Amino acid sequence: MKIPGGMLLTGIELDRSSAMPLYRQLYLQVRKQILSGRLPGGTRLPSTRTLCKELGLSRITLLNAFDQLTAEGFLASRTGAGTFVGEDWEGRAAVASAPRKPPRLSSLSQAVHSLRSEHFSGVSYNAWAPDCPTSFLPSHPAYDAFPMPAWKRLMNRHLRKPSKDQLGYGELKGLQRLREAIVEYVFDARGIECSVDQVVITSGAQQAFNLLGMLLLNPGDGVWMEDPGHIAARIAFQALGCRLVPLRIDEQGLDVQQGLRECPDACLAFTTPSRQHPLGTTMSHVRRQELIDWAGRSQSWIVEDDCDSEFRYVGRTLPALYSLDAGERVIYVGTFSKVLYPSLRLGYVILPEALVEPFCAIRAVMDRSPSTLHQATTADFMQDGHFLGHIRRMRNLYQARQSALLEALQRELAGFLSVTPAEAGLHMIGWLPEGCDDDALARGLAEQRIFTYALRDYCIRHYLPPGLLLGFAAIPEGQAARRVEELAQALRALGWRL
Ligand SMILES: Cc1ncc(COP(=O)(O)O)c(C=O)c1O
């Protein structure tokens, strides 16, 4: 039962059914009123007798609360005059009612905040309703086809016998067994020869990009970025105060000659050679060699982001840039986000030997290492032979899903969207009619609960026609037609004649 307070102590409500003693409730509420300025310094409180009566409290309860408030300087009693709010609290009301200023943030934080809102001006992560099935967002693998029974069995093996290995801090470089499995995998799949010591596990590729930025870049340093390119990596470098040099993508990949013209002494180049993100181009042999030659000559670094080379449907996957570079200028970054699932937050960096120790020093102050349980489960998944089978199955599944979605899009939206199949990866680009504002369209579609990203979000300079990224990996074949119908309906609702 709650009993309201008296005249001066309006707002005080004591809950007699609470486990908290009444004197404590009274103490907390009077203190709150003083701190908020509602009871200003110097205010005279009613006599204890009046208060006891108004609040329905015994004198001892009231005195307990007031003694504590007095001891802490909130109240003061003057002989013969009564009890007052301490003079130190004078002017508190003005402070409390002053409009709240935004918090003072570091320039790094301000940069990240404004860059993120600038780049995700179309559909942000926040706008995406995770329960919405009508999503064409890229970068989502087939959650419905993940081999959960095998994964659970492997994880349970560790959970059944909890030990320091699973529950304690992990090795700074990451679990040795997982690093061994990665060394074997990248040799086989990507032609990379490296030692276990050169591999460091990170919390996803994104942490690797941030750590590499901190390791290698200073404010003002030039950084070659693919344009369009991976937004989150770009923000990581830009927030450090680097000077981005946007380089066009043509049918051979990143335009190295443009980089040489505009900023030959850049410190770092960021690239996605096996499947250019987001356009899907594969970097040609010639470009690869040009890039490696430049890095060797200028002693610059190349960060090779290889996030989904496992999923190639046409042609052969070319060996990683890392495997072509004898000069130790390439840093390879891989991830399990697409090949397994993104919330696993496991990625890895393969570093030239000279960078291993400095990288680990930064790694140590960030977050030590990712969950050892998940690292151990991933190592088992790879070493017990599930991994390669999963990749093969997903490649077939994604190819079938892409065909189904492409067919539905061509049937329903041929006059509006021009879509060519993706040779690799998890999304296609739907090119829009000239003059269409892809950002505004993506925003409009999101209001109709249909989620895609505008190509414009990925661009620094705007030289490309408008387009939408259309993820297909998470759309079951049987749902493709319905999802495209819903997309068409939403477009009509936005005023487009199809
Ligand atoms: C181009 C690119 N690189 C890397 C990643 C993986 O990032 P993470 O490992 O942090 O999930 C993504 C994820 O969407 C991506 O699109």
PDB file of N, CA, C and O and ligand atoms in Angstrom, residues 125 138-139 203-207 209 230 270 272 275 277 305-308 334-338 342 345-347, ligand 1:
ATOM      1  N   TYR A 125      21.328  -0.029 -39.845  1.00  0.00           N
ATOM      2  CA  TYR A 125      21.087  -1.272 -39.101  1.00  0.00           C
ATOM      3  C   TYR A 125      19.871  -1.106 -38.188  1.00  0.00           C
ATOM      4  O   TYR A 125      19.113  -2.027 -37.966  1.00  0.00           O
ATOM      5  N   PRO A 138      22.336  -7.748 -47.877  1.00  0.00           N
ATOM      6  CA  PRO A 138      23.490  -8.586 -48.214  1.00  0.00           C
ATOM      7  C   PRO A 138      24.179  -9.068 -46.932  1.00  0.00           C
ATOM      8  O   PRO A 138      23.793  -8.661 -45.843  1.00  0.00           O
ATOM      9  N   SER A 139      25.159  -9.915 -47.063  1.00  0.00           N
ATOM     10  CA  SER A 139      26.011 -10.344 -45.939  1.00  0.00           C
ATOM     11  C   SER A 139      25.331 -11.284 -44.949  1.00  0.00           C
ATOM     12  O   SER A 139      25.887 -11.547 -43.900  1.00  0.00           O
ATOM     13  N   SER A 203      38.101 -10.562 -33.152  1.00  0.00           N
ATOM     14  CA  SER A 203      36.633 -10.575 -33.044  1.00  0.00           C
ATOM     15  C   SER A 203      36.072 -10.071 -34.371  1.00  0.00           C
ATOM     16  O   SER A 203      35.707  -8.908 -34.502  1.00  0.00           O
ATOM     17  N   GLY A 204      36.044 -10.947 -35.338  1.00  0.00           N
ATOM     18  CA  GLY A 204      35.554 -10.585 -36.663  1.00  0.00           C
ATOM     19  C   GLY A 204      36.610  -9.792 -37.434  1.00  0.00           C
ATOM     20  O   GLY A 204      37.600  -9.298 -36.857  1.00  0.00           O
ATOM     21  N   ALA A 205      36.386  -9.686 -38.741  1.00  0.00           N
ATOM     22  CA  ALA A 205      37.313  -8.930 -39.579  1.00  0.00           C
ATOM     23  C   ALA A 205      37.323  -7.461 -39.166  1.00  0.00           C
ATOM     24  O   ALA A 205      38.347  -6.785 -39.249  1.00  0.00           O
ATOM     25  N   GLN A 206      36.196  -6.969 -38.698  1.00  0.00           N
ATOM     26  CA  GLN A 206      36.103  -5.543 -38.378  1.00  0.00           C
ATOM     27  C   GLN A 206      37.092  -5.151 -37.285  1.00  0.00           C
ATOM     28  O   GLN A 206      37.683  -4.085 -37.333  1.00  0.00           O
ATOM     29  N   GLN A 207      37.271  -6.019 -36.298  1.00  0.00           N
ATOM     30  CA  GLN A 207      38.254  -5.691 -35.267  1.00  0.00           C
ATOM     31  C   GLN A 207      39.660  -5.676 -35.879  1.00  0.00           C
ATOM     32  O   GLN A 207      40.490  -4.832 -35.537  1.00  0.00           O
ATOM     33  N   PHE A 209      40.451  -4.771 -38.885  1.00  0.00           N
ATOM     34  CA  PHE A 209      40.654  -3.508 -39.618  1.00  0.00           C
ATOM     35  C   PHE A 209      40.985  -2.377 -38.634  1.00  0.00           C
ATOM     36  O   PHE A 209      41.866  -1.559 -38.885  1.00  0.00           O
ATOM     37  N   HIS A 230      33.974  -1.327 -48.962  1.00  0.00           N
ATOM     38  CA  HIS A 230      33.438  -1.791 -47.672  1.00  0.00           C
ATOM     39  C   HIS A 230      33.347  -0.606 -46.699  1.00  0.00           C
ATOM     40  O   HIS A 230      34.369  -0.019 -46.330  1.00  0.00           O
ATOM     41  N   PHE A 270      43.434  -0.666 -49.133  1.00  0.00           N
ATOM     42  CA  PHE A 270      42.463  -1.661 -48.654  1.00  0.00           C
ATOM     43  C   PHE A 270      41.744  -2.218 -49.874  1.00  0.00           C
ATOM     44  O   PHE A 270      41.221  -1.460 -50.693  1.00  0.00           O
ATOM     45  N   THR A 272      39.463  -5.770 -51.796  1.00  0.00           N
ATOM     46  CA  THR A 272      38.741  -7.042 -51.729  1.00  0.00           C
ATOM     47  C   THR A 272      38.929  -7.741 -53.088  1.00  0.00           C
ATOM     48  O   THR A 272      37.996  -7.783 -53.898  1.00  0.00           O
ATOM     49  N   ARG A 275      36.528 -10.902 -54.491  1.00  0.00           N
ATOM     50  CA  ARG A 275      35.182 -10.490 -54.923  1.00  0.00           C
ATOM     51  C   ARG A 275      35.029  -9.046 -54.464  1.00  0.00           C
ATOM     52  O   ARG A 275      34.808  -8.799 -53.286  1.00  0.00           O
ATOM     53  N   HIS A 277      33.951  -5.836 -53.117  1.00  0.00           N
ATOM     54  CA  HIS A 277      32.750  -5.520 -52.360  1.00  0.00           C
ATOM     55  C   HIS A 277      32.394  -4.062 -52.569  1.00  0.00           C
ATOM     56  O   HIS A 277      33.225  -3.202 -52.272  1.00  0.00           O
ATOM     57  N   ASP A 305      41.087  -7.973 -47.813  1.00  0.00           N
ATOM     58  CA  ASP A 305      39.876  -8.432 -47.116  1.00  0.00           C
ATOM     59  C   ASP A 305      39.262  -9.548 -47.969  1.00  0.00           C
ATOM     60  O   ASP A 305      38.805  -9.304 -49.073  1.00  0.00           O
ATOM     61  N   ASP A 306      39.265 -10.759 -47.415  1.00  0.00           N
ATOM     62  CA  ASP A 306      38.806 -11.917 -48.196  1.00  0.00           C
ATOM     63  C   ASP A 306      37.631 -12.546 -47.445  1.00  0.00           C
ATOM     64  O   ASP A 306      37.775 -13.583 -46.811  1.00  0.00           O
ATOM     65  N   CYS A 307      36.479 -11.869 -47.496  1.00  0.00           N
ATOM     66  CA  CYS A 307      35.414 -12.248 -46.566  1.00  0.00           C
ATOM     67  C   CYS A 307      34.539 -13.398 -47.048  1.00  0.00           C
ATOM     68  O   CYS A 307      33.881 -14.041 -46.234  1.00  0.00           O
ATOM     69  N   ASP A 308      34.496 -13.666 -48.367  1.00  0.00           N
ATOM     70  CA  ASP A 308      33.575 -14.727 -48.794  1.00  0.00           C
ATOM     71  C   ASP A 308      34.025 -15.418 -50.084  1.00  0.00           C
ATOM     72  O   ASP A 308      33.195 -15.818 -50.902  1.00  0.00           O
ATOM     73  N   GLY A 334      40.719 -12.683 -42.881  1.00  0.00           N
ATOM     74  CA  GLY A 334      39.620 -13.615 -43.175  1.00  0.00           C
ATOM     75  C   GLY A 334      38.565 -13.543 -42.080  1.00  0.00           C
ATOM     76  O   GLY A 334      38.791 -12.944 -41.024  1.00  0.00           O
ATOM     77  N   THR A 335      37.424 -14.137 -42.321  1.00  0.00           N
ATOM     78  CA  THR A 335      36.343 -14.106 -41.334  1.00  0.00           C
ATOM     79  C   THR A 335      35.495 -15.368 -41.427  1.00  0.00           C
ATOM     80  O   THR A 335      35.422 -15.980 -42.494  1.00  0.00           O
ATOM     81  N   PHE A 336      34.866 -15.721 -40.311  1.00  0.00           N
ATOM     82  CA  PHE A 336      33.917 -16.838 -40.327  1.00  0.00           C
ATOM     83  C   PHE A 336      32.470 -16.325 -40.418  1.00  0.00           C
ATOM     84  O   PHE A 336      31.529 -17.095 -40.319  1.00  0.00           O
ATOM     85  N   SER A 337      32.318 -14.996 -40.588  1.00  0.00           N
ATOM     86  CA  SER A 337      30.966 -14.414 -40.549  1.00  0.00           C
ATOM     87  C   SER A 337      30.063 -14.936 -41.658  1.00  0.00           C
ATOM     88  O   SER A 337      28.872 -15.119 -41.453  1.00  0.00           O
ATOM     89  N   LYS A 338      30.623 -15.139 -42.848  1.00  0.00           N
ATOM     90  CA  LYS A 338      29.762 -15.568 -43.955  1.00  0.00           C
ATOM     91  C   LYS A 338      29.811 -17.072 -44.112  1.00  0.00           C
ATOM     92  O   LYS A 338      28.814 -17.702 -44.467  1.00  0.00           O
ATOM     93  N   PRO A 342      27.602 -14.665 -38.555  1.00  0.00           N
ATOM     94  CA  PRO A 342      28.270 -13.436 -38.096  1.00  0.00           C
ATOM     95  C   PRO A 342      28.324 -13.250 -36.581  1.00  0.00           C
ATOM     96  O   PRO A 342      29.268 -12.655 -36.083  1.00  0.00           O
ATOM     97  N   ARG A 345      31.462 -13.913 -34.269  1.00  0.00           N
ATOM     98  CA  ARG A 345      32.501 -12.895 -34.126  1.00  0.00           C
ATOM     99  C   ARG A 345      33.901 -13.495 -34.119  1.00  0.00           C
ATOM    100  O   ARG A 345      34.690 -13.273 -33.190  1.00  0.00           O
ATOM    101  N   LEU A 346      34.197 -14.277 -35.120  1.00  0.00           N
ATOM    102  CA  LEU A 346      35.551 -14.801 -35.265  1.00  0.00           C
ATOM    103  C   LEU A 346      36.101 -14.430 -36.641  1.00  0.00           C
ATOM    104  O   LEU A 346      35.474 -14.721 -37.660  1.00  0.00           O
ATOM    105  N   GLY A 347      37.227 -13.774 -36.616  1.00  0.00           N
ATOM    106  CA  GLY A 347      37.953 -13.464 -37.844  1.00  0.00           C
ATOM    107  C   GLY A 347      39.417 -13.772 -37.588  1.00  0.00           C
ATOM    108  O   GLY A 347      39.787 -14.204 -36.483  1.00  0.00           O
TER     109      GLY A 347
HETATM  110  C1  LIG B   1      33.481  -6.729 -47.371  1.00  0.00           C
HETATM  111  C2  LIG B   1      33.347  -7.320 -46.013  1.00  0.00           C
HETATM  112  N1  LIG B   1      34.445  -7.618 -45.328  1.00  0.00           N
HETATM  113  C3  LIG B   1      34.375  -8.200 -44.124  1.00  0.00           C
HETATM  114  C4  LIG B   1      33.160  -8.499 -43.549  1.00  0.00           C
HETATM  115  C5  LIG B   1      33.102  -9.276 -42.271  1.00  0.00           C
HETATM  116  O1  LIG B   1      33.094  -8.540 -41.146  1.00  0.00           O
HETATM  117  P1  LIG B   1      33.060  -9.275 -39.744  1.00  0.00           P
HETATM  118  O2  LIG B   1      34.032 -10.425 -39.779  1.00  0.00           O
HETATM  119  O3  LIG B   1      33.493  -8.220 -38.797  1.00  0.00           O
HETATM  120  O4  LIG B   1      31.671  -9.757 -39.502  1.00  0.00           O
HETATM  121  C6  LIG B   1      31.987  -8.154 -44.193  1.00  0.00           C
HETATM  122  C7  LIG B   1      30.692  -8.406 -43.554  1.00  0.00           C
HETATM  123  O5  LIG B   1      29.651  -8.124 -43.985  1.00  0.00           O
HETATM  124  C8  LIG B   1      32.080  -7.563 -45.472  1.00  0.00           C
HETATM  125  O6  LIG B   1      30.986  -7.242 -46.179  1.00  0.00           O
END
